[in-house]
mmCIF file of C-alpha atoms and ligand atoms in Angstrom:
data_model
loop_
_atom_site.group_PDB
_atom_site.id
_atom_site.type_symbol
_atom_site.label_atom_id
_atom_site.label_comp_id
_atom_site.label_asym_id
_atom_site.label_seq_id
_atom_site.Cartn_x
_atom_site.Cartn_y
_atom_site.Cartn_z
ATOM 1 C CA UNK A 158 -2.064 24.025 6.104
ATOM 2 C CA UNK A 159 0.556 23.274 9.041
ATOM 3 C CA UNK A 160 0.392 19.985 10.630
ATOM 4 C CA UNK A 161 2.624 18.825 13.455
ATOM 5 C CA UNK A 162 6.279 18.597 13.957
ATOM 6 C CA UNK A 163 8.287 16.204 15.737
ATOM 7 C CA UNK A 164 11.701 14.665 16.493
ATOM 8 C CA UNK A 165 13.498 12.192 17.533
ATOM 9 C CA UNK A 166 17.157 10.609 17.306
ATOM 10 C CA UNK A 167 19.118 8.873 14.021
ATOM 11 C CA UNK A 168 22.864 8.203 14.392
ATOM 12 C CA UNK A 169 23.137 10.677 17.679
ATOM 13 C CA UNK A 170 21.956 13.512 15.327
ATOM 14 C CA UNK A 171 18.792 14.810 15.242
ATOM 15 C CA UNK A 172 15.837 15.134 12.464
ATOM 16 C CA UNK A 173 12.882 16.686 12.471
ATOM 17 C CA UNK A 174 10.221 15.844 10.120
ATOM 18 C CA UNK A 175 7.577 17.518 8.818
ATOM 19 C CA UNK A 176 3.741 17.575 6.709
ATOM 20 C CA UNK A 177 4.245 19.124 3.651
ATOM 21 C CA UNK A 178 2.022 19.512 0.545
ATOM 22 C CA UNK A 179 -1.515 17.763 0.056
ATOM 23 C CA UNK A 180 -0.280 15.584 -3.121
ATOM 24 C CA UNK A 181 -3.731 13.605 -3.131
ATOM 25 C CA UNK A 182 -6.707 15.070 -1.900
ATOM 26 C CA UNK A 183 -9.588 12.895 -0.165
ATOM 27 C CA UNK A 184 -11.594 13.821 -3.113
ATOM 28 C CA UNK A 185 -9.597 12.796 -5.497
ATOM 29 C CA UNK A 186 -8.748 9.413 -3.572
ATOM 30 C CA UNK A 187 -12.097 8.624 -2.997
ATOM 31 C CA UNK A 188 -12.959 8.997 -7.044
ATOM 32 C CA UNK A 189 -10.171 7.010 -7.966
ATOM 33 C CA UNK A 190 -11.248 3.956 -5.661
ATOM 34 C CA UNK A 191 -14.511 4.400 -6.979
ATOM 35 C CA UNK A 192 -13.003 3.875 -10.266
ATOM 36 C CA UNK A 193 -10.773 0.998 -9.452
ATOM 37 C CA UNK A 194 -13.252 -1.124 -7.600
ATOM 38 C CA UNK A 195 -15.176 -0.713 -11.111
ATOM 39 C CA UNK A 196 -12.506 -1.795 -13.485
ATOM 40 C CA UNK A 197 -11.326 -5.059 -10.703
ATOM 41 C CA UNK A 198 -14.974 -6.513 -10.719
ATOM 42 C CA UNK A 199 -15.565 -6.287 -14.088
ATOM 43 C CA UNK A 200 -11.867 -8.005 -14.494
ATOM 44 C CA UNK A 201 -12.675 -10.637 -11.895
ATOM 45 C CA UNK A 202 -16.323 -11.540 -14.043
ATOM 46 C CA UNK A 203 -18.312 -11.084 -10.639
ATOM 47 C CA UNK A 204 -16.601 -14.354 -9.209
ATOM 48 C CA UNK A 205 -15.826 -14.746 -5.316
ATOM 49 C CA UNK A 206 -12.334 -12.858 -4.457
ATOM 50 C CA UNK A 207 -10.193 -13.496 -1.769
ATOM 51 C CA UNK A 208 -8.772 -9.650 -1.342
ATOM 52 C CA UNK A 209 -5.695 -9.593 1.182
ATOM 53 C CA UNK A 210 -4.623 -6.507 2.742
ATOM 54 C CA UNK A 211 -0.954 -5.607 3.258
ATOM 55 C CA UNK A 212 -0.431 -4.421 6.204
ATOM 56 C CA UNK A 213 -0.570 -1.995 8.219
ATOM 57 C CA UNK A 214 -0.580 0.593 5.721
ATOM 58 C CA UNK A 215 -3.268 -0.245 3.274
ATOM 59 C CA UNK A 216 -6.111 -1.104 5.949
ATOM 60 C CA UNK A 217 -8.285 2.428 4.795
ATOM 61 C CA UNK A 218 -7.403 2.224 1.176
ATOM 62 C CA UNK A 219 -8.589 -1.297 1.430
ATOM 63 C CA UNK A 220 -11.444 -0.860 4.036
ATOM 64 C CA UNK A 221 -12.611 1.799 1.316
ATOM 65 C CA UNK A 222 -12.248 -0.043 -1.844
ATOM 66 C CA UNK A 223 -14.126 -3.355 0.009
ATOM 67 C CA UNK A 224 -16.951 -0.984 0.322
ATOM 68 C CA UNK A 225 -17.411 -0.201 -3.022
ATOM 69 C CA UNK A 226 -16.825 -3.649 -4.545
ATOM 70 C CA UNK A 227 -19.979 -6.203 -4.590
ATOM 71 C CA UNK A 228 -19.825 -9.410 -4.853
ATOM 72 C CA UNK A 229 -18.667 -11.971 -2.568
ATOM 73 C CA UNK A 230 -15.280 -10.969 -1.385
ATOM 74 C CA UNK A 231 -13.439 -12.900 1.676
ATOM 75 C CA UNK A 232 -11.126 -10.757 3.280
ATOM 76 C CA UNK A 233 -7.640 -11.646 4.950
ATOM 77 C CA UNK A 234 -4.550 -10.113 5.967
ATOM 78 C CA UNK A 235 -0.729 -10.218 5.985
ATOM 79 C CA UNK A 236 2.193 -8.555 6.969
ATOM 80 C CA UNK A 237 5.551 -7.783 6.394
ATOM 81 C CA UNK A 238 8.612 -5.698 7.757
ATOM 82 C CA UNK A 239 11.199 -3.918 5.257
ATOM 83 C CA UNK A 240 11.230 -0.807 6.997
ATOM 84 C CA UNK A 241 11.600 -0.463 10.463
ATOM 85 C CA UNK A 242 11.654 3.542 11.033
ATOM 86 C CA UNK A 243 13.799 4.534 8.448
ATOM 87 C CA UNK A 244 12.450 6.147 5.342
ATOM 88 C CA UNK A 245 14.562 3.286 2.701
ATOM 89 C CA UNK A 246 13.598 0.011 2.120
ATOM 90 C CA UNK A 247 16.279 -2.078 4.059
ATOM 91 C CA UNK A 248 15.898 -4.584 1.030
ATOM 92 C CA UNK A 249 15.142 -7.289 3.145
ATOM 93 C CA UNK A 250 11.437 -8.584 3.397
ATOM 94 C CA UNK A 251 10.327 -10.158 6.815
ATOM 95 C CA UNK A 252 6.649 -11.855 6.767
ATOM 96 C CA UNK A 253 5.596 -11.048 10.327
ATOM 97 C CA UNK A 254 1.860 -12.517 10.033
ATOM 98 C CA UNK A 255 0.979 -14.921 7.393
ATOM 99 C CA UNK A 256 -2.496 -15.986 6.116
ATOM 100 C CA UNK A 257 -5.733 -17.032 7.573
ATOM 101 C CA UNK A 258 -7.406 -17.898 4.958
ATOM 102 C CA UNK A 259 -7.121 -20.859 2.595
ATOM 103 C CA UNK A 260 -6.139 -19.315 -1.278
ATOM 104 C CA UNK A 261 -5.771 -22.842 -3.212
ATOM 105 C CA UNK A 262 -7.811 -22.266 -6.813
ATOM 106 C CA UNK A 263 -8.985 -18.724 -5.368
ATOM 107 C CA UNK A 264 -8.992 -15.073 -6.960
ATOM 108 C CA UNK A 265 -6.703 -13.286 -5.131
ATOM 109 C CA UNK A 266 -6.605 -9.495 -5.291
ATOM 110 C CA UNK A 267 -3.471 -8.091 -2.951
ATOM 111 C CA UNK A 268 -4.525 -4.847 -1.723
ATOM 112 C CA UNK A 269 -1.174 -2.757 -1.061
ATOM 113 C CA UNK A 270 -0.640 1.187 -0.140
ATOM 114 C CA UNK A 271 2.976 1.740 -2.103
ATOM 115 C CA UNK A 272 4.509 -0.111 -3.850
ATOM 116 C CA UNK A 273 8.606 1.794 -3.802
ATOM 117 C CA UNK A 274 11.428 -0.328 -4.708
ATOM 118 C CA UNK A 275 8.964 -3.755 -5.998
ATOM 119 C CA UNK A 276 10.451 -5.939 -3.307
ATOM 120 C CA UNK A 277 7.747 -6.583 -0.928
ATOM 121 C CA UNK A 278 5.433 -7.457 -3.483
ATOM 122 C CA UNK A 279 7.509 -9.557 -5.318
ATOM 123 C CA UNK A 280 8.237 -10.965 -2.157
ATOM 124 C CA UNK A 281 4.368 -11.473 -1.615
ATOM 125 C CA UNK A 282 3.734 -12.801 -4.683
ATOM 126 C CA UNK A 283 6.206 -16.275 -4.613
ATOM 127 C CA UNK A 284 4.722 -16.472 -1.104
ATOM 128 C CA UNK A 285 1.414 -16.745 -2.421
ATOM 129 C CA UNK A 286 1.999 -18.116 -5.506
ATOM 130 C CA UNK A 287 3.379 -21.650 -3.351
ATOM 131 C CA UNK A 288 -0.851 -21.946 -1.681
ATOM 132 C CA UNK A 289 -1.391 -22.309 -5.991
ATOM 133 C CA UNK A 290 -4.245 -19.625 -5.981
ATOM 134 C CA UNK A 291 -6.237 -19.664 -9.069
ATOM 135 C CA UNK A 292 -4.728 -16.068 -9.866
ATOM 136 C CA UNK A 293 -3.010 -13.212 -8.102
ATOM 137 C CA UNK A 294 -3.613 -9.806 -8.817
ATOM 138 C CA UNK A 295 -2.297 -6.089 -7.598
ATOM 139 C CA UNK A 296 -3.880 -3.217 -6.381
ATOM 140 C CA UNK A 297 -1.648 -0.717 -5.012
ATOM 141 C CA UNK A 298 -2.948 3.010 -4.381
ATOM 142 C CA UNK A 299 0.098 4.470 -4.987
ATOM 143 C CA UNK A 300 3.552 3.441 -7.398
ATOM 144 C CA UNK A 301 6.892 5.015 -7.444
ATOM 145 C CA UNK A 302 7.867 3.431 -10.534
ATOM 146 C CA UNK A 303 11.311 5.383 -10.788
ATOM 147 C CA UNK A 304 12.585 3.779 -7.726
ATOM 148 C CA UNK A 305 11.630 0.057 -8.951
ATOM 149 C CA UNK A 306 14.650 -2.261 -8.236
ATOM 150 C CA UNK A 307 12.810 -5.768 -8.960
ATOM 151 C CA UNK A 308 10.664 -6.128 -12.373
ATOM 152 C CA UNK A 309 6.825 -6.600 -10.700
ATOM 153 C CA UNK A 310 3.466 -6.775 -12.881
ATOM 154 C CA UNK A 311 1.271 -4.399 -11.147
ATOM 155 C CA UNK A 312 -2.763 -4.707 -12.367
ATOM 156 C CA UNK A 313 -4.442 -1.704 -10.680
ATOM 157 C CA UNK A 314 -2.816 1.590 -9.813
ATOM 158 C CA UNK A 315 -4.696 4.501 -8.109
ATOM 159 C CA UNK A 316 -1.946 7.049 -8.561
ATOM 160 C CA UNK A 317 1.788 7.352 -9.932
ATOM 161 C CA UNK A 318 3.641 9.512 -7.739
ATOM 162 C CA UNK A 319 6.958 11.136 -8.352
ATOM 163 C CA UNK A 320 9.864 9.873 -5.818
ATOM 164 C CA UNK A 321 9.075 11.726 -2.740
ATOM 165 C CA UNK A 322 8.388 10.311 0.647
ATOM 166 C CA UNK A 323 4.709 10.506 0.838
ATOM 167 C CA UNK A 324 2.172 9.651 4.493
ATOM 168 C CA UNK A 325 -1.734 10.099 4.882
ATOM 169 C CA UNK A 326 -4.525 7.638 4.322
ATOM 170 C CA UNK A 327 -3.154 4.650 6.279
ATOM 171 C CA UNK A 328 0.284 5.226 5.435
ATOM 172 C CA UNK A 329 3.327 6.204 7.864
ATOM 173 C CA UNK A 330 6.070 7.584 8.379
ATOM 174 C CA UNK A 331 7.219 6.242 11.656
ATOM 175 C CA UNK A 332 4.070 5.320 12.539
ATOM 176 C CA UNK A 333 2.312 8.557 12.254
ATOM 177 C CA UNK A 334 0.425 10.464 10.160
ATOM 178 C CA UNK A 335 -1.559 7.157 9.082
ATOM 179 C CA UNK A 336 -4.772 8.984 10.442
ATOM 180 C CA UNK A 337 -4.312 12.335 7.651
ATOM 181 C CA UNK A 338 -7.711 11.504 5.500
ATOM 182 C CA UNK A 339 -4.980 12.769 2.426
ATOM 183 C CA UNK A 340 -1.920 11.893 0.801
ATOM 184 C CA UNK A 341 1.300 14.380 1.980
ATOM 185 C CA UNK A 342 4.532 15.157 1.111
ATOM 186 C CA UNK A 343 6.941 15.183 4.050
ATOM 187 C CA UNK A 344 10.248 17.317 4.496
ATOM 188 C CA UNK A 345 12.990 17.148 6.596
ATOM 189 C CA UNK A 346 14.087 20.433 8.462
HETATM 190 P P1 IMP B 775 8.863 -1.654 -1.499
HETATM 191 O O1 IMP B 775 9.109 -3.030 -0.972
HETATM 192 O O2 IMP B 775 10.124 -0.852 -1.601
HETATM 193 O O3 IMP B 775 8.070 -1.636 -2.791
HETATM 194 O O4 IMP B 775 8.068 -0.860 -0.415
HETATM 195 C C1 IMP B 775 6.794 -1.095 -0.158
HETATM 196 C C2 IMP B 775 6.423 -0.656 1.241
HETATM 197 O O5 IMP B 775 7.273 0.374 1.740
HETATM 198 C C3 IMP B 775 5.054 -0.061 1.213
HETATM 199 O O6 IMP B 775 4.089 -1.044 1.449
HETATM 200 C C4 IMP B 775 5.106 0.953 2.325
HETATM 201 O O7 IMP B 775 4.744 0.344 3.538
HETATM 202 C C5 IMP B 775 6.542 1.384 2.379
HETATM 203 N N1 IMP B 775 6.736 2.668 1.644
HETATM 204 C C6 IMP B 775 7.235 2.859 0.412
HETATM 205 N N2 IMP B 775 7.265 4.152 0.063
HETATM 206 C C7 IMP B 775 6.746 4.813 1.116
HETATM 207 C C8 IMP B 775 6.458 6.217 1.351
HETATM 208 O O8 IMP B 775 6.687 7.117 0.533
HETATM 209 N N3 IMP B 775 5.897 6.481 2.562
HETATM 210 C C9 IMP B 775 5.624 5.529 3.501
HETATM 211 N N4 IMP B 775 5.854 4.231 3.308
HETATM 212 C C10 IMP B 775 6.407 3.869 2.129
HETATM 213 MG MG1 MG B 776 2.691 -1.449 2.621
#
């Protein structure tokens, strides 16, 4: 399969980018949510969760896993900047919208796409930790564990993926590709 190409400008040179391999197919996404949702309610003992979504990036895996989950679950969202366009964390964690919802003595799951180099999350989690929830847990679809730079606790993983660059299902690359219903590798060239 060939998907688009496209271009643009990084220090006067230019890139090009472009869809590589299907690393995750939407099969094999969808059975592993399945799965997930499964183990998290069981861990949670039915109770009420408060799941909130990191965005942008994890708004199908969430909107997916939600829909397989029952039980009373609030939903809210947050979001953070460590990115901008490049394809490295910057290192430096930016909380752009904060919660809605009130977590004090809640169950909160955090519903993330990747978690890379650990920092947003354990970013997240002091930030959350401060409202004095009842108890946090992670969910991330995807972990790069060879490119952790921060020790972080992680309670649900979909997949562990090698270090490569990955969009599809929510997640970008510049803000594209977020609409691919799989996981991809992307190349340069
Ligand atoms: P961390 O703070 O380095 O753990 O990075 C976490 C965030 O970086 C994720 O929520 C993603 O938004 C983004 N990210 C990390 N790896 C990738 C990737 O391979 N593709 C797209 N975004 C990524
Ligand atoms: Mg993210």
């Amino acid at each position: 399969m060939v998907f688009c190409v496209f271009k643009f400008l990084k220090d006067g040179e230019i890139l090009s980018y472009r869809i590589k391999d299907v690393m995750i197919s939407e099969k094999e996404i969808k059975d592993r949510v399945k799965k997930l949702a499964v183990q998290i309610e069981n861990d949670f003992n039915n109770e009420d969760i408060v799941m909130i979504v990191v965005l942008k990036g994890s708004f199908i895996f969430a909107a997916d896993l939600i829909r397989e989950m029952k039980g009373n679950i609030k939903i809210d969202f947050i979001s953070v900047s460590s990115y901008g366009d490049e394809t490295e964390t910057t290192g430096k964690v930016r909380l752009l919208k904060d919660l809605d919802a009130n977590i004090t003595d809640q169950n909160v799951l955090v519903v993330e796409d990747i978690i890379d180099s650990g920092l947003t999350l354990h970013f997240l989690r002091g930030h959350l930790k401060a409202h004095k929830p009842k108890q946090i847990k992670i969910c991330t679809l995807l972990d790069k564990p060879e490119r952790r730079k921060v020790d972080l606790r992680v309670d649900y993983v979909g997949f562990v993926i090698p270090d490569e660059f990955i969009v599809g299902y929510g997640i970008d690359y510049a803000q594209k590709y977020r609409n691919l219903p799989h996981i991809s590798t992307v190349e340069e060239g």
